[in-house]
Short mmCIF file of C-alpha atoms in Angstrom, two decimals:
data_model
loop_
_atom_site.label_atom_id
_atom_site.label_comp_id
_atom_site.label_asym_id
_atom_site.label_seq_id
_atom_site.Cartn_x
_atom_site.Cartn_y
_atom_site.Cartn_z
CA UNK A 1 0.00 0.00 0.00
CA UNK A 2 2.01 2.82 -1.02
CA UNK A 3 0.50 6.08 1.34
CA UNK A 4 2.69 8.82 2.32
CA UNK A 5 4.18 8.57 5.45
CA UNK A 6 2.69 12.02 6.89
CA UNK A 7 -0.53 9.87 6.84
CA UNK A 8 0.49 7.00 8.35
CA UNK A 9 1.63 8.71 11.71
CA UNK A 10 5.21 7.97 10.45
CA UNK A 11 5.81 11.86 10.16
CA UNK A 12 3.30 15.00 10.67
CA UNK A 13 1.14 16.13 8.31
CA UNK A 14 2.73 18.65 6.08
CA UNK A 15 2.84 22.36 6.27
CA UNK A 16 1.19 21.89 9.35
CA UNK A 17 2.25 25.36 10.80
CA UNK A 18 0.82 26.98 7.67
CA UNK A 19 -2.18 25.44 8.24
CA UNK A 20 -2.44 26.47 11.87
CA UNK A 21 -1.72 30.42 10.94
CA UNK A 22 -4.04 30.29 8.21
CA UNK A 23 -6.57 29.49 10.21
CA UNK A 24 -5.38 31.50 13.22
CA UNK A 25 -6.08 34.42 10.52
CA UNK A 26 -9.58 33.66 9.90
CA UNK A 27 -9.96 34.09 13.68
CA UNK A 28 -8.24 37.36 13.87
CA UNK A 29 -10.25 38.76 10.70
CA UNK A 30 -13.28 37.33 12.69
CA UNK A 31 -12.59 39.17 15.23
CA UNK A 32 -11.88 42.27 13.58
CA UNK A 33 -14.92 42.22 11.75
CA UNK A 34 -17.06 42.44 15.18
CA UNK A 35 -18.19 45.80 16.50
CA UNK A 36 -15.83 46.58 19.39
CA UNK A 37 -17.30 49.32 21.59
CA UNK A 38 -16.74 48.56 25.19
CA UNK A 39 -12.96 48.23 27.08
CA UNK A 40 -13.18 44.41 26.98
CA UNK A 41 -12.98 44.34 23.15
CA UNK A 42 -10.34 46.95 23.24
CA UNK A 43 -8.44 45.22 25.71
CA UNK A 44 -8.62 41.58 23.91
CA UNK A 45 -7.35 42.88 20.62
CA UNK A 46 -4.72 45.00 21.66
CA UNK A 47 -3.41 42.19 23.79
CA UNK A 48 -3.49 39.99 20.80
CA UNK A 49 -1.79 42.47 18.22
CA UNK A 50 0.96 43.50 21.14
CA UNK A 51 1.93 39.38 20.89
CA UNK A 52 4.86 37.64 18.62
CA UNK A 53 3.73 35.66 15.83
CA UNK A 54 3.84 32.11 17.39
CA UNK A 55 2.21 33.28 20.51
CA UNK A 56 -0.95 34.95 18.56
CA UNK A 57 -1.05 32.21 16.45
CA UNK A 58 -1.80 30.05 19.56
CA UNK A 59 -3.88 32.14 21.22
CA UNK A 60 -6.31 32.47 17.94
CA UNK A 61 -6.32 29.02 18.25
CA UNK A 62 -7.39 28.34 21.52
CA UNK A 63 -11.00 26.63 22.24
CA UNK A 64 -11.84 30.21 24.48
CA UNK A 65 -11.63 31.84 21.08
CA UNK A 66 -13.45 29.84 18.99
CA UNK A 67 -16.28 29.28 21.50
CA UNK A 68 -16.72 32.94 21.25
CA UNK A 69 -15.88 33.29 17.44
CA UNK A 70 -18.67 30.53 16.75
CA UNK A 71 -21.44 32.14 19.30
CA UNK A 72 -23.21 34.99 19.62
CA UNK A 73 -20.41 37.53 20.59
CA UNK A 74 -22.14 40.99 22.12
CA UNK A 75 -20.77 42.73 24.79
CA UNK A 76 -21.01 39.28 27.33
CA UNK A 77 -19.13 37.10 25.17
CA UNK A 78 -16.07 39.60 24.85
CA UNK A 79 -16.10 39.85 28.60
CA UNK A 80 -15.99 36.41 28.88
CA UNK A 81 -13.22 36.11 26.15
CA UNK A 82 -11.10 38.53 28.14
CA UNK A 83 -11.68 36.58 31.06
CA UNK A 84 -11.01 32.92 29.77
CA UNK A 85 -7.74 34.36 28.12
CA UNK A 86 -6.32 35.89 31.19
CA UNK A 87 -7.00 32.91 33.55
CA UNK A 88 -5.36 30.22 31.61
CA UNK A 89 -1.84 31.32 29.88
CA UNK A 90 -1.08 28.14 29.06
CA UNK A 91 -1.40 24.31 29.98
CA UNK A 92 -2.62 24.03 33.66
CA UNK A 93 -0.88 20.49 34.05
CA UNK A 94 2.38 20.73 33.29
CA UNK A 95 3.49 18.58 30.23
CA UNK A 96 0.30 16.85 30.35
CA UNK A 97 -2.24 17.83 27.78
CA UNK A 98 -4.76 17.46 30.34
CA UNK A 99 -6.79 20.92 31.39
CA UNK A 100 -7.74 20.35 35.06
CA UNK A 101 -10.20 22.75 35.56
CA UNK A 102 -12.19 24.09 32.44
CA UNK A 103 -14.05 27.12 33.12
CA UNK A 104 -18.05 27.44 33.19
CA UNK A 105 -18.65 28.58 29.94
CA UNK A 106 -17.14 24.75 28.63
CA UNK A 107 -19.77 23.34 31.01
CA UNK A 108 -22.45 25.04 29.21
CA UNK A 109 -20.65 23.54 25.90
CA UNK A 110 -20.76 20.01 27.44
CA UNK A 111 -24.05 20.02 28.16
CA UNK A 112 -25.23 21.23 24.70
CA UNK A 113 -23.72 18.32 22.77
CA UNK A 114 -26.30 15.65 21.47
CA UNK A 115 -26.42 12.92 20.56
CA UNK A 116 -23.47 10.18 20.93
CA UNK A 117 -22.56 6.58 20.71
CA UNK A 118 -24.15 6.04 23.99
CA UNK A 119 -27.24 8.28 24.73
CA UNK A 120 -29.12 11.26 23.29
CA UNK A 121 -27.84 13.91 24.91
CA UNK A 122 -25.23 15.80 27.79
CA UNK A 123 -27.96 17.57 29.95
CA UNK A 124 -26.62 15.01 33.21
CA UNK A 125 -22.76 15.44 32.06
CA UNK A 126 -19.98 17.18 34.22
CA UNK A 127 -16.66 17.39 34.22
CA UNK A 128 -14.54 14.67 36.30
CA UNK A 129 -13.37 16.43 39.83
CA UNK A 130 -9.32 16.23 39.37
CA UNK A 131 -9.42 15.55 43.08
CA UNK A 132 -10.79 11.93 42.52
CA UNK A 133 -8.91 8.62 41.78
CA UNK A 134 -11.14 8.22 38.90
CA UNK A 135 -9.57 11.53 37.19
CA UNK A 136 -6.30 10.09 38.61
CA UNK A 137 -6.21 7.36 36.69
CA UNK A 138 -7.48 8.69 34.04
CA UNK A 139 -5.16 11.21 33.63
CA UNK A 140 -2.05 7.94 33.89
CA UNK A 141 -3.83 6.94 31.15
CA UNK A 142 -3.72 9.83 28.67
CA UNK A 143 0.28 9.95 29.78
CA UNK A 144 0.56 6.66 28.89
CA UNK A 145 -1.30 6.52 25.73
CA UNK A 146 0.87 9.86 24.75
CA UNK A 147 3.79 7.83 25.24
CA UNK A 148 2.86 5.09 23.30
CA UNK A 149 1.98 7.23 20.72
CA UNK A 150 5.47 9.03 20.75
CA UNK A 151 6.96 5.39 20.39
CA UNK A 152 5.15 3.70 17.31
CA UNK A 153 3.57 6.66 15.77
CA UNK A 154 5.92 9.54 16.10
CA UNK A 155 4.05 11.81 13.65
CA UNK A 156 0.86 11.45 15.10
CA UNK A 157 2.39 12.51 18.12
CA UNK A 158 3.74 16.05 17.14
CA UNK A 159 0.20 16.62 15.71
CA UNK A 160 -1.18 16.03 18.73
CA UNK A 161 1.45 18.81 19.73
CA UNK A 162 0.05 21.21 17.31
CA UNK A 163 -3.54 20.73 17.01
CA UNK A 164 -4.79 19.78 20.66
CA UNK A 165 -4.84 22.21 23.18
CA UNK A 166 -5.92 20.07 25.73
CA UNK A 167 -7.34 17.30 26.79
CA UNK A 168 -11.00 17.07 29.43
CA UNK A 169 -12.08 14.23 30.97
CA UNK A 170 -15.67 14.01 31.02
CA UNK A 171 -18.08 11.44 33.42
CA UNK A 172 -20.56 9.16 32.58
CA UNK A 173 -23.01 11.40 31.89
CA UNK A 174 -22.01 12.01 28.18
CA UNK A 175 -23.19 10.87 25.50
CA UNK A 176 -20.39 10.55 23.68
CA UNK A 177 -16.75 8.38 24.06
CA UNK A 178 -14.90 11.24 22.58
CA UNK A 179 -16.21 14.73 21.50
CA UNK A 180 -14.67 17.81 19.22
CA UNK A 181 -15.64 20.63 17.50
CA UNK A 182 -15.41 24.01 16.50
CA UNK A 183 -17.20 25.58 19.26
CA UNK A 184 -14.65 23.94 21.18
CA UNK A 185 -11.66 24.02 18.47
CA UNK A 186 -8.27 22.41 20.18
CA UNK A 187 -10.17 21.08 23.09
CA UNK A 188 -10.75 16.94 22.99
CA UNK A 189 -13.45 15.49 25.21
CA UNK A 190 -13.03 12.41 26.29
CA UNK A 191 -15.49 10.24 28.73
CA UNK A 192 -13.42 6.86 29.45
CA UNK A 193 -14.63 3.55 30.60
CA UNK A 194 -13.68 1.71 33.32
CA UNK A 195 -12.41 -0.85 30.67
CA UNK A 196 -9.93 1.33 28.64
CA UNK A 197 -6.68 0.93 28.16
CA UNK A 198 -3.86 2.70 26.59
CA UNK A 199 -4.28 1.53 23.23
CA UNK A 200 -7.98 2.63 23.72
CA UNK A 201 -6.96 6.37 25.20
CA UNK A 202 -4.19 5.90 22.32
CA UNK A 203 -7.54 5.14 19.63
CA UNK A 204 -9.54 7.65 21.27
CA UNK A 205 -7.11 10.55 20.59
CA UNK A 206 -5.92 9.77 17.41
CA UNK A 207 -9.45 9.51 16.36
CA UNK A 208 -10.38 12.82 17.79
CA UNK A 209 -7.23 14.68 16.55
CA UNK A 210 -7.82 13.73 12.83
CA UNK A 211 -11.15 15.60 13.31
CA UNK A 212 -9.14 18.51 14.74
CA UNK A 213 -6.69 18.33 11.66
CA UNK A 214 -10.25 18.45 9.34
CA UNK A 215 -11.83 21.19 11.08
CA UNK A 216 -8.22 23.00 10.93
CA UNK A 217 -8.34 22.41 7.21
CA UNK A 218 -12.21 23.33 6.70
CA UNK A 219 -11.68 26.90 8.09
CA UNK A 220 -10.19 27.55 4.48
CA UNK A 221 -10.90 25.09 2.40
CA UNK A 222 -14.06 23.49 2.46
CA UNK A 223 -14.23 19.73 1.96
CA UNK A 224 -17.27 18.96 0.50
CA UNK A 225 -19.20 21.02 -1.81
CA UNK A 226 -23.16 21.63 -2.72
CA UNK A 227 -26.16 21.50 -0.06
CA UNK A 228 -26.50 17.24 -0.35
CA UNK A 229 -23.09 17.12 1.26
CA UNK A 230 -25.10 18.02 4.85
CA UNK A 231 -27.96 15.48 4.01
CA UNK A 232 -28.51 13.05 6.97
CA UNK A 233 -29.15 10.18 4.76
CA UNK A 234 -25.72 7.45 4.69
CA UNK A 235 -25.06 4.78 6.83
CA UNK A 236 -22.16 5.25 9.02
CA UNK A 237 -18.93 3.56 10.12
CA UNK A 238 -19.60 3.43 14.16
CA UNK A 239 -22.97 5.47 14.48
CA UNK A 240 -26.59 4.02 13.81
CA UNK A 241 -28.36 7.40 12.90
CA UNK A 242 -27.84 8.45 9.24
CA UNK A 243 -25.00 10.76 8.59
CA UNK A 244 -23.80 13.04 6.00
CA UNK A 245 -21.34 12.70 3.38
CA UNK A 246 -19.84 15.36 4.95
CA UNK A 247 -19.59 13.68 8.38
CA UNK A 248 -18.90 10.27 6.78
CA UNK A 249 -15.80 11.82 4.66
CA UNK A 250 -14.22 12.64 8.66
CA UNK A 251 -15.29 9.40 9.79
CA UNK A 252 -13.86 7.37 6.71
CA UNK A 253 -10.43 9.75 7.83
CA UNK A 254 -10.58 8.70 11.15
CA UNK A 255 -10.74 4.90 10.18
CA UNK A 256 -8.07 5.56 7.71
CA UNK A 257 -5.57 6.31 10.13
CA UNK A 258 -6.62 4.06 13.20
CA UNK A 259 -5.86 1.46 10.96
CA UNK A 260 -2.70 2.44 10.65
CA UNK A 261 -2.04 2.96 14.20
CA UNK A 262 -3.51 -0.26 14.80
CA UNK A 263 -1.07 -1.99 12.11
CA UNK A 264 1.79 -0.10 14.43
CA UNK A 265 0.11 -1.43 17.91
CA UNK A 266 0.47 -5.01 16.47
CA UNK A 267 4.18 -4.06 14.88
CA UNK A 268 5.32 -3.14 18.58
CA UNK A 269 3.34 -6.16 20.31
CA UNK A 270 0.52 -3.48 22.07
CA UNK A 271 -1.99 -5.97 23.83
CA UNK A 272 -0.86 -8.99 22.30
CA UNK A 273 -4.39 -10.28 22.96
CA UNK A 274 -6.18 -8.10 20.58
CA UNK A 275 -6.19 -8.96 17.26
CA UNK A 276 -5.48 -5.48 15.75
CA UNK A 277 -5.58 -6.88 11.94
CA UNK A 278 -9.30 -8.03 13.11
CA UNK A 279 -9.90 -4.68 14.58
CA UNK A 280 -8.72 -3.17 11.61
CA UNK A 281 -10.90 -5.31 9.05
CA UNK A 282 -14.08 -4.38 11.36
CA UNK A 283 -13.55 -1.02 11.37
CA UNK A 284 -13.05 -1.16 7.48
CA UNK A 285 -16.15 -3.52 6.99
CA UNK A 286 -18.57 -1.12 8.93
CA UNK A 287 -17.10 2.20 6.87
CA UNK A 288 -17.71 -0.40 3.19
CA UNK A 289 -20.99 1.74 2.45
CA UNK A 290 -20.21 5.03 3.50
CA UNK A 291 -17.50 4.71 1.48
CA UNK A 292 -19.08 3.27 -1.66
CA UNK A 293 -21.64 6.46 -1.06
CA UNK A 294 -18.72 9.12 -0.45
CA UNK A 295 -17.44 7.63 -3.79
CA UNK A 296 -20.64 7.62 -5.48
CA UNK A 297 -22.21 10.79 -4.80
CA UNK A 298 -19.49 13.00 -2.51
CA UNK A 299 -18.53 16.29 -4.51
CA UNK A 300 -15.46 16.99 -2.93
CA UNK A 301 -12.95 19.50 -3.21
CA UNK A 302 -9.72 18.93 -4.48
CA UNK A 303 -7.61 18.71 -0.89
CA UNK A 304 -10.32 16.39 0.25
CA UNK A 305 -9.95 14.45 -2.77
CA UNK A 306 -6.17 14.39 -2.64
CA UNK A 307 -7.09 12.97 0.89
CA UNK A 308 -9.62 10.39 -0.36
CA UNK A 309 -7.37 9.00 -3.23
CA UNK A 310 -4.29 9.33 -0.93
CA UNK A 311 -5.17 8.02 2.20
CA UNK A 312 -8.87 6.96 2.32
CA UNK A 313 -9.43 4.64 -0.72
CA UNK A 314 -6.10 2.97 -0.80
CA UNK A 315 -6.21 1.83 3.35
CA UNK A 316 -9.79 0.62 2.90
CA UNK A 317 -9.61 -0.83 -0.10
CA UNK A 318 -6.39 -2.74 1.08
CA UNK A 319 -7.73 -3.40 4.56
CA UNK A 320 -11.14 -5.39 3.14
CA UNK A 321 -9.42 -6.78 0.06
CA UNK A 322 -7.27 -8.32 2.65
CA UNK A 323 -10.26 -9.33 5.01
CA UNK A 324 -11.59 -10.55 1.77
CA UNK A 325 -8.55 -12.94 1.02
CA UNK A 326 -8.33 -14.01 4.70
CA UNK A 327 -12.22 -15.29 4.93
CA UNK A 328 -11.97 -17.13 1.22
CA UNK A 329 -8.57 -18.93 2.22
CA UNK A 330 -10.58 -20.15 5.58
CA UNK B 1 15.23 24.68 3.63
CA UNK B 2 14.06 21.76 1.64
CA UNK B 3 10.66 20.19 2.01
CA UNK B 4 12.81 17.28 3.92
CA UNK B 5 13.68 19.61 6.51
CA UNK B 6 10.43 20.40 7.27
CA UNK B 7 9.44 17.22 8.59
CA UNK B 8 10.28 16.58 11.85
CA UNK B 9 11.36 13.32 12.50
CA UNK B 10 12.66 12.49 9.07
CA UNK B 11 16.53 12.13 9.21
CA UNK B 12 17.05 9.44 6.52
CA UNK B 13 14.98 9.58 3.80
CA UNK B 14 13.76 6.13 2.56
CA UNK B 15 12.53 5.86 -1.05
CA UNK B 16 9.03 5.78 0.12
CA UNK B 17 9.25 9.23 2.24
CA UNK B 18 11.62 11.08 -0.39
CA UNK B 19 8.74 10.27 -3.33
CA UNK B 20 6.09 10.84 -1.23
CA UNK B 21 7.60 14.44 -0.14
CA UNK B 22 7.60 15.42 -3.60
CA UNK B 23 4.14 15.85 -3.35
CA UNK B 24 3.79 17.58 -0.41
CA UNK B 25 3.09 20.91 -1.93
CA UNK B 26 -0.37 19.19 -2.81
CA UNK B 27 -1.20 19.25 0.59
CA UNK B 28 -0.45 22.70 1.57
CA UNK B 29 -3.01 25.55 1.98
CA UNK B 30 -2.93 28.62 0.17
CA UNK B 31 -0.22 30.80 2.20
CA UNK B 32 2.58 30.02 4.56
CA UNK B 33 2.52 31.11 7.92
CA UNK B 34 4.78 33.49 7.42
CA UNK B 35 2.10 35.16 4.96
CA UNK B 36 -0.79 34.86 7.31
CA UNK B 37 0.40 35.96 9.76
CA UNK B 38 1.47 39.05 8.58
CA UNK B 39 -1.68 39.40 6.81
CA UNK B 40 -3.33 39.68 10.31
CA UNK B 41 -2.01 44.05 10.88
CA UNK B 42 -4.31 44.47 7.47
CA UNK B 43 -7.59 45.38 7.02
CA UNK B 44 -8.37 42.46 4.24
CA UNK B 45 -12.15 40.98 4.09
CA UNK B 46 -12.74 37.78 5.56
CA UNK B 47 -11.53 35.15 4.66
CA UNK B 48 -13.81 32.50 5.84
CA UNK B 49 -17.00 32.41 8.56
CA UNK B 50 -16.82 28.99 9.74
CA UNK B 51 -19.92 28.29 8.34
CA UNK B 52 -18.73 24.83 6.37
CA UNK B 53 -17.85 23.55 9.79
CA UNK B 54 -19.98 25.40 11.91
CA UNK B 55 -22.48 23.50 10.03
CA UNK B 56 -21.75 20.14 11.55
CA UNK B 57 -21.77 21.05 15.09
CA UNK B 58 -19.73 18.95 16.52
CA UNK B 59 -18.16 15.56 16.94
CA UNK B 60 -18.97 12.56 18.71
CA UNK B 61 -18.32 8.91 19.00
#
């Protein structure tokens, strides 16, 4: 299977710091394009303008700046922007991607997220208290999986570096396993079960990065085009409502590459009682129609397309063909 | 600085990585950083309002 190797976790995904200051400029001419009347607004741009590049690239890019880029703004929202800027400079746990505290207004952002893998909705969900062995552990966990990560799939890894912000840990309350979005840009949700381990936290953000690394992407360049591309009409790889092609085409990304980080889980001898080649023809099995439909009717742009002929087609096409060669030889 | 540089990581080229480098420009977006960001002191229209990816909310597994 001949795939690049920025794809494969091997290396990063190219140009990545263009990608991040492109979109930290659609921020800032977000920004700029709000009506700024009180001190707050005043006070938020001029201490983003008075930073160095790298800096205001980051900050643009935090999930305080989105969630406030992507609401309603007004005169509360800058407030609140000024606030959530000034009481986190930078990662509250040390190396650790984990945020230990996130501040109300994520709460509110929590609870508005629907429906997941495991219930309808977030209205009973809350943050884990980092005071409890359960966030303790947790947090061991995410170490661990980084490390893992670092060892088998080093460019996977520095994305994780450059995309995700941090990392919350969410209780059972959520609906979801993992959660991102743009409301929450850089910010991973993650809700773990008492049965994970690290090649699971490992899965988990992988999975949720690559949608990070889309979203990044979709702030310029979008990757589907025409109104049926929203349509909740296609099967899907892991959820049983209809999806879009749009959602589909991140979903059939996020296979592609966890079956290449499962391929390097069963290289290094990760849980040598999973069958990661299994996993990996599952996974591939259960995307079969929403790829045939992505392929059939997906109008896609030409970096998604690059993507999809790159990356997508060729790892699922290998992955069944060789599912396909393993059940007729049985 | 050639594109090999770029990648963190990648010390010795294999075959695979040196081909597959050669299309990396494929995969860029329209400006380097350098570009954006000093497109950020000017007064240029927007550039995008979120609204492909506002559209899909958000994700979940």
């Amino acid at each position: 299977m001949n795939v690049p190797p920025w794809l494969t976790g091997s290396v990063p995904f190219p140009a990545i710091e263009d990608w991040r200051a492109d979109a930290a400029l659609c921020v800032r001419q977000n920004l700029r394009a709000r009506e700024m009347v009180t001190d707050a607004c005043r006070s938020v741009v001029a201490r983003l303008d008075s930073l160095p590049p790298d800096e205001m690239v980051a900050t643009l890019l935090r999930p305080e700046v989105f969630a406030f880029v992507t609401g309603p703004g007004g005169e509360d929202g800058w407030a609140e922007l000024q606030d959530g800027l000034a009481a986190r400079t930078t990662r509250d746990a040390g190396s650790s991607l984990l945020w230990l505290n996130p501040t109300g207004q994520f709460t509110v952002v929590l609870r508005r997220q629907g429906r997941g893998s495991r219930r309808e909705s977030c209205a009973a969900a809350n943050f884990i208290d980092p005071s409890t062995a359960q966030f303790a552990s947790c947090a061991t966990a995410v170490e661990s999986a980084l490390g893992l990560i670092e060892r088998i799939a080093p460019g996977f890894r520095a994305e994780i570096e450059k995309l995700v912000e941090c990392v919350v840990l969410v209780d059972e309350g959520a609906s979801f396993r993992g959660a991102s979005g743009l409301a929450f840009r850089g910010m991973i949700m993650l809700s773990p079960e008492p049965d994970w381990t690290t090649c699971t936290f490992a899965e988990e953000l992988v999975h949720e990065m690559t949608h990070l690394l889309l979203d990044l992407i979709s702030i310029r360049e979008p990757l589907l085009k025409g109104e049926q591309a929203f349509d909740e009409a296609w099967a899907a790889p892991f959820r049983p409502d209809k999806r879009p092609l749009y959602g589909n085409f991140h979903a059939l990304m996020v296979v592609a590459r966890l079956i290449h980080l499962f391929g390097a889980f069963e290289r290094c001898g990760a849980e040598p009682e999973t069958s990661w080649s299994a996993k990996a023809h599952d996974y591939a099995q259960r995307s079969a129609e929403a790829l045939a439909a992505l392929k059939a009717h997906g109008d896609l742009s030409a970096m998604a397309r690059r993507l999809f002929n790159t990356l997508v087609e060729p790892t699922l096409g290998a992955t069944l063909a060789a599912a396909s060669t393993t059940t007729s030889s049985a | 600085m050639t594109a090999i540089d770029n990648l963190s990581g990648v010390t010795t080229g294999t075959v695979l990585e040196a081909a597959a480098v050669t299309e990396e420009s494929e995969f860029r977006p329209m400006r380097t950083a350098e570009e954006s960001v000093g497109m950020m002191a000017s007064a240029e229209g927007l550039t995008s309002d979120f609204s492909t990816v506002r559209r899909c909310g958000s994700w979940r597994s």
